[in-house]
Coordinates of C-alpha atoms and ligand atoms in Angstrom, one line a residue:
M926 CA 37.4 20.1 38.3
T927 CA 38.5 18.0 41.2
F928 CA 35.5 15.4 40.7
I929 CA 37.2 14.2 37.4
S930 CA 40.1 12.7 39.3
S931 CA 37.7 10.9 41.8
K932 CA 37.9 7.2 41.6
I933 CA 34.1 6.9 41.6
W934 CA 32.1 9.7 40.2
S935 CA 28.3 9.6 39.8
G936 CA 27.8 13.4 39.6
T937 CA 26.1 15.6 37.1
I938 CA 27.8 16.6 33.9
T939 CA 28.5 20.3 34.1
C940 CA 28.7 22.9 31.3
S941 CA 32.4 23.2 31.7
M942 CA 32.8 19.5 31.1
I943 CA 30.9 19.4 28.0
A944 CA 33.0 22.3 26.8
I945 CA 36.2 20.4 27.5
V946 CA 35.0 17.3 25.7
A947 CA 33.4 19.1 22.8
A948 CA 36.4 21.2 22.0
P949 CA 38.4 18.5 20.3
L950 CA 35.5 17.3 18.3
S951 CA 34.9 20.8 17.0
A952 CA 38.4 20.9 15.7
Q953 CA 38.1 17.5 14.1
Q954 CA 34.9 18.5 12.4
K955 CA 36.6 21.6 11.0
T956 CA 39.3 19.4 9.6
S957 CA 36.8 17.0 8.1
T958 CA 34.8 19.7 6.4
A959 CA 38.0 21.1 4.9
N960 CA 39.3 17.8 3.8
P961 CA 36.7 15.0 4.0
R962 CA 37.6 11.3 3.5
P963 CA 35.3 8.8 2.0
E964 CA 35.4 6.6 5.1
E965 CA 33.6 9.4 7.1
T966 CA 30.3 9.1 5.2
E967 CA 30.3 5.2 4.8
V968 CA 27.6 3.4 6.8
W969 CA 28.1 -0.3 7.5
T970 CA 25.3 -1.2 9.8
P971 CA 22.6 -2.2 10.2
V972 CA 22.9 -4.5 7.2
P973 CA 19.6 -4.8 5.1
A974 CA 18.0 -8.1 5.2
I975 CA 18.4 -10.4 2.3
V976 CA 15.2 -10.8 0.3
T977 CA 15.1 -13.1 -2.7
P978 CA 13.0 -11.6 -5.4
G979 CA 10.6 -13.8 -7.4
V980 CA 11.7 -14.8 -10.9
T981 CA 9.0 -12.4 -12.1
D982 CA 7.0 -9.6 -10.4
A983 CA 4.1 -12.1 -10.3
V984 CA 6.1 -14.4 -7.9
A985 CA 6.3 -13.2 -4.4
P986 CA 9.5 -12.2 -2.9
S987 CA 10.9 -14.4 -0.1
D988 CA 9.6 -12.1 2.8
A989 CA 6.1 -11.5 1.3
I990 CA 2.8 -12.8 2.6
V991 CA 1.2 -14.8 -0.2
L992 CA -2.5 -13.7 -0.2
F993 CA -3.5 -15.7 -3.4
D994 CA -1.2 -18.0 -5.4
G995 CA -4.0 -19.6 -7.5
R996 CA -4.9 -22.5 -5.2
N997 CA -7.3 -21.3 -2.6
L998 CA -8.8 -18.4 -0.7
D999 CA -7.5 -19.4 2.7
E1000 CA -6.3 -15.9 3.4
W1001 CA -9.7 -14.3 2.6
V1002 CA -13.1 -14.1 4.2
S1003 CA -16.5 -12.6 3.3
A1004 CA -16.5 -9.0 4.3
R1005 CA -20.2 -9.4 5.2
D1006 CA -20.0 -12.1 7.8
K1007 CA -16.4 -13.2 8.0
S1008 CA -17.3 -16.6 6.7
P1009 CA -14.9 -18.3 4.2
A1010 CA -14.7 -16.3 1.0
K1011 CA -17.0 -17.8 -1.7
W1012 CA -15.5 -16.3 -4.9
V1013 CA -14.7 -18.7 -7.6
V1014 CA -11.2 -20.2 -7.8
A1015 CA -10.4 -22.1 -11.1
N1016 CA -7.2 -22.4 -13.3
G1017 CA -5.0 -20.3 -11.0
V1018 CA -7.5 -17.4 -11.0
V1019 CA -10.2 -16.1 -8.6
T1020 CA -13.3 -14.5 -10.1
V1021 CA -15.7 -12.1 -8.3
N1022 CA -18.9 -13.8 -7.1
K1023 CA -21.1 -10.8 -6.9
P1024 CA -24.0 -12.2 -4.9
S1025 CA -21.5 -13.2 -2.1
G1026 CA -20.3 -9.7 -1.8
D1027 CA -16.8 -8.2 -1.1
I1028 CA -14.0 -10.4 0.4
Q1029 CA -11.2 -9.1 2.7
T1030 CA -7.9 -10.6 4.0
R1031 CA -8.0 -12.5 7.3
R1032 CA -4.9 -10.5 8.3
S1033 CA -4.7 -6.8 9.2
F1034 CA -2.0 -4.6 7.9
S1035 CA -0.5 -1.1 8.6
N1036 CA 2.1 -0.2 6.1
Y1037 CA 2.8 -2.5 3.2
Q1038 CA 3.7 -3.1 -0.4
L1039 CA 1.1 -4.9 -2.4
H1040 CA 1.2 -6.7 -5.8
I1041 CA -2.1 -7.7 -7.3
E1042 CA -3.1 -8.6 -10.9
W1043 CA -6.7 -8.3 -12.3
R1044 CA -8.4 -8.8 -15.6
V1045 CA -11.5 -7.4 -17.2
P1046 CA -13.3 -10.0 -19.3
A1047 CA -12.6 -9.7 -23.0
D1048 CA -16.3 -9.6 -23.7
I1049 CA -17.1 -6.9 -21.1
T1050 CA -20.2 -4.8 -21.6
G1051 CA -21.6 -1.6 -20.1
T1052 CA -20.2 1.9 -20.0
G1053 CA -18.7 4.3 -17.4
Q1054 CA -18.7 2.9 -13.9
E1055 CA -20.9 0.0 -15.0
R1056 CA -18.1 -1.7 -16.9
G1057 CA -15.8 -4.2 -15.0
N1058 CA -16.2 -2.2 -11.8
S1059 CA -14.3 -3.5 -8.7
G1060 CA -11.6 -2.1 -6.5
V1061 CA -8.9 -2.7 -3.9
F1062 CA -9.7 -1.1 -0.6
L1063 CA -6.1 -0.6 0.8
A1064 CA -7.6 -0.7 4.4
T1065 CA -11.2 -1.5 5.3
T1066 CA -12.6 -0.5 8.7
P1067 CA -15.9 -0.3 10.2
V1068 CA -15.9 3.4 9.5
G1069 CA -15.0 3.1 5.9
G1070 CA -12.1 2.2 3.5
Y1071 CA -9.7 3.7 0.9
E1072 CA -10.4 2.5 -2.6
L1073 CA -7.9 2.2 -5.5
Q1074 CA -10.4 1.9 -8.3
I1075 CA -10.7 -0.9 -10.6
V1076 CA -12.9 -0.5 -13.7
D1077 CA -12.3 -0.9 -17.4
S1078 CA -10.7 2.4 -18.6
Y1079 CA -9.7 1.2 -22.0
N1080 CA -11.7 3.5 -24.3
N1081 CA -14.3 3.9 -21.6
K1082 CA -15.0 7.4 -20.5
T1083 CA -16.0 8.2 -16.9
Y1084 CA -15.1 11.0 -14.4
V1085 CA -11.3 10.9 -14.1
N1086 CA -11.2 10.7 -10.3
G1087 CA -13.2 7.4 -10.7
Q1088 CA -11.3 5.8 -13.6
A1089 CA -8.9 2.8 -13.1
A1090 CA -6.0 3.5 -10.8
S1091 CA -7.7 6.6 -9.2
V1092 CA -7.9 6.9 -5.5
Y1093 CA -11.7 6.9 -5.9
K1094 CA -13.1 10.6 -5.8
E1095 CA -9.8 11.8 -4.4
Y1096 CA -7.0 11.5 -7.0
A1097 CA -7.2 10.8 -10.7
P1098 CA -4.2 8.7 -11.9
L1099 CA -1.4 10.7 -13.4
V1100 CA -1.8 8.7 -16.7
N1101 CA -4.1 6.0 -18.1
A1102 CA -1.9 2.8 -18.4
M1103 CA -4.9 0.5 -19.0
R1104 CA -4.5 -2.6 -21.2
K1105 CA -7.4 -3.8 -23.2
P1106 CA -10.2 -6.0 -21.8
G1107 CA -9.0 -9.7 -21.7
D1108 CA -5.4 -8.7 -20.8
W1109 CA -4.0 -9.0 -17.3
Q1110 CA -3.3 -5.7 -15.5
T1111 CA -1.0 -5.2 -12.5
Y1112 CA -1.1 -2.8 -9.5
D1113 CA 1.9 -2.4 -7.4
V1114 CA 1.1 -0.2 -4.4
I1115 CA 2.8 1.2 -1.4
W1116 CA 0.3 2.1 1.4
T1117 CA 1.2 4.1 4.4
A1118 CA -1.6 3.9 7.0
P1119 CA -2.9 7.1 8.6
T1120 CA -2.0 7.6 12.3
F1121 CA -4.1 9.1 14.9
K1122 CA -3.7 11.0 18.1
G1123 CA -5.1 9.9 21.5
D1124 CA -8.2 12.1 21.1
G1125 CA -8.9 10.4 17.7
S1126 CA -7.9 13.2 15.6
L1127 CA -5.6 12.7 12.6
A1128 CA -1.8 12.9 13.2
T1129 CA -0.6 11.8 9.8
P1130 CA -2.7 11.1 6.7
A1131 CA -2.6 7.9 4.6
Y1132 CA -0.2 8.0 1.6
V1133 CA -0.5 6.0 -1.6
T1134 CA 2.0 5.4 -4.2
A1135 CA 0.9 3.1 -7.1
F1136 CA 2.1 1.8 -10.4
H1137 CA -0.4 0.4 -13.1
N1138 CA 1.3 -2.0 -15.4
G1139 CA 4.6 -0.7 -14.2
V1140 CA 3.7 2.9 -14.9
L1141 CA 3.6 5.3 -12.0
V1142 CA 0.0 6.5 -11.5
Q1143 CA -0.2 7.8 -7.9
N1144 CA 3.0 9.5 -6.5
H1145 CA 2.9 9.5 -2.7
V1146 CA -0.5 11.3 -2.6
A1147 CA -1.9 12.2 0.8
L1148 CA -5.4 11.0 1.3
T1149 CA -8.1 13.4 2.8
G1150 CA -10.0 10.4 4.3
V1151 CA -12.0 7.4 3.6
T1152 CA -13.7 6.9 0.2
K1153 CA -17.1 8.4 -0.2
N1154 CA -19.3 8.2 -3.3
E1155 CA -21.4 11.0 -1.9
G1156 CA -19.8 14.0 0.0
T1157 CA -16.2 14.5 0.9
P1158 CA -13.8 12.1 2.5
D1159 CA -13.1 12.3 6.2
Y1160 CA -11.0 10.4 8.8
H1161 CA -12.1 8.2 11.7
K1162 CA -9.5 6.7 14.0
H1163 CA -8.6 3.1 13.3
G1164 CA -5.8 0.7 13.7
P1165 CA -4.3 -2.1 11.4
A1166 CA -7.0 -3.1 8.9
P1167 CA -7.7 -5.9 6.3
I1168 CA -7.3 -5.3 2.5
L1169 CA -10.7 -5.7 0.7
L1170 CA -11.6 -6.5 -2.9
Q1171 CA -14.9 -5.2 -4.2
A1172 CA -17.8 -7.1 -5.6
H1173 CA -19.4 -4.1 -7.4
G1174 CA -23.1 -4.3 -8.2
D1175 CA -22.8 -3.3 -11.8
K1176 CA -24.5 -5.6 -14.4
S1177 CA -21.3 -6.4 -16.3
A1178 CA -19.4 -9.7 -16.2
P1179 CA -17.3 -10.2 -13.1
I1180 CA -13.5 -9.5 -13.2
S1181 CA -10.7 -11.9 -12.1
F1182 CA -7.7 -11.6 -9.9
R1183 CA -4.4 -13.6 -9.5
N1184 CA -0.9 -13.4 -8.0
I1185 CA -1.7 -11.3 -4.8
W1186 CA 1.1 -10.8 -2.3
A1187 CA 2.0 -8.2 0.3
R1188 CA 5.2 -7.3 2.1
V1189 CA 4.8 -5.7 5.6
L1190 CA 6.9 -2.5 5.9
Ligands
MG2411 MG1 -14.9 0.3 -7.5

């Protein structure tokens, strides 16, 4: 072991050195296992960032991106042509303008936490999917999106993987937590974006956890691809993507939204 005593050593670590260094640690580990101290499992850094929560869930935490606070649609554009969003803002609420089509965020997101509130009109008409249909596409891409369904599911029967809080045509909600038409509903969502390999194939699927009115309705479900009304979902490589709100073509009165914010994860 002559090289250890050298003043300047830039050689390679040898197996015998590792053995010498490792031996005392093994002894210490044995001692710790036999007689552990609380300090050995305390972690002090990194310290989590301080976030000031809103006074209610409707108010964005201090680190959130406010997507709609009742004043304007500056954070949104028309999905059709990326022109300024033309849905109707009044009294702190934005209401779907069906002829102008879907709207989407100007920003693109990967993983995030989303809070959004929505209301089906008290005088809603129609049945099944034709009753207050809208949706939150958790990511919208040129090759498809992933829809968390919005529709009136208060005493309104439809296929269960298409009712409110379903991941449309992929996962029915765990329970129906719907409030009656005219009442505000909340979605709180954790979105984990899918990842892709260099060749475009899927590396890890998208995951959704969602609460409807504070009730868990999707528990870290792994999506099988982009939402399809006909056929089975599939994946196509994409990167960060906008969030989209659906202007559905049903004949019922348009629904409204308020208090929309997201936290990048
Ligand atoms: Mg929909």
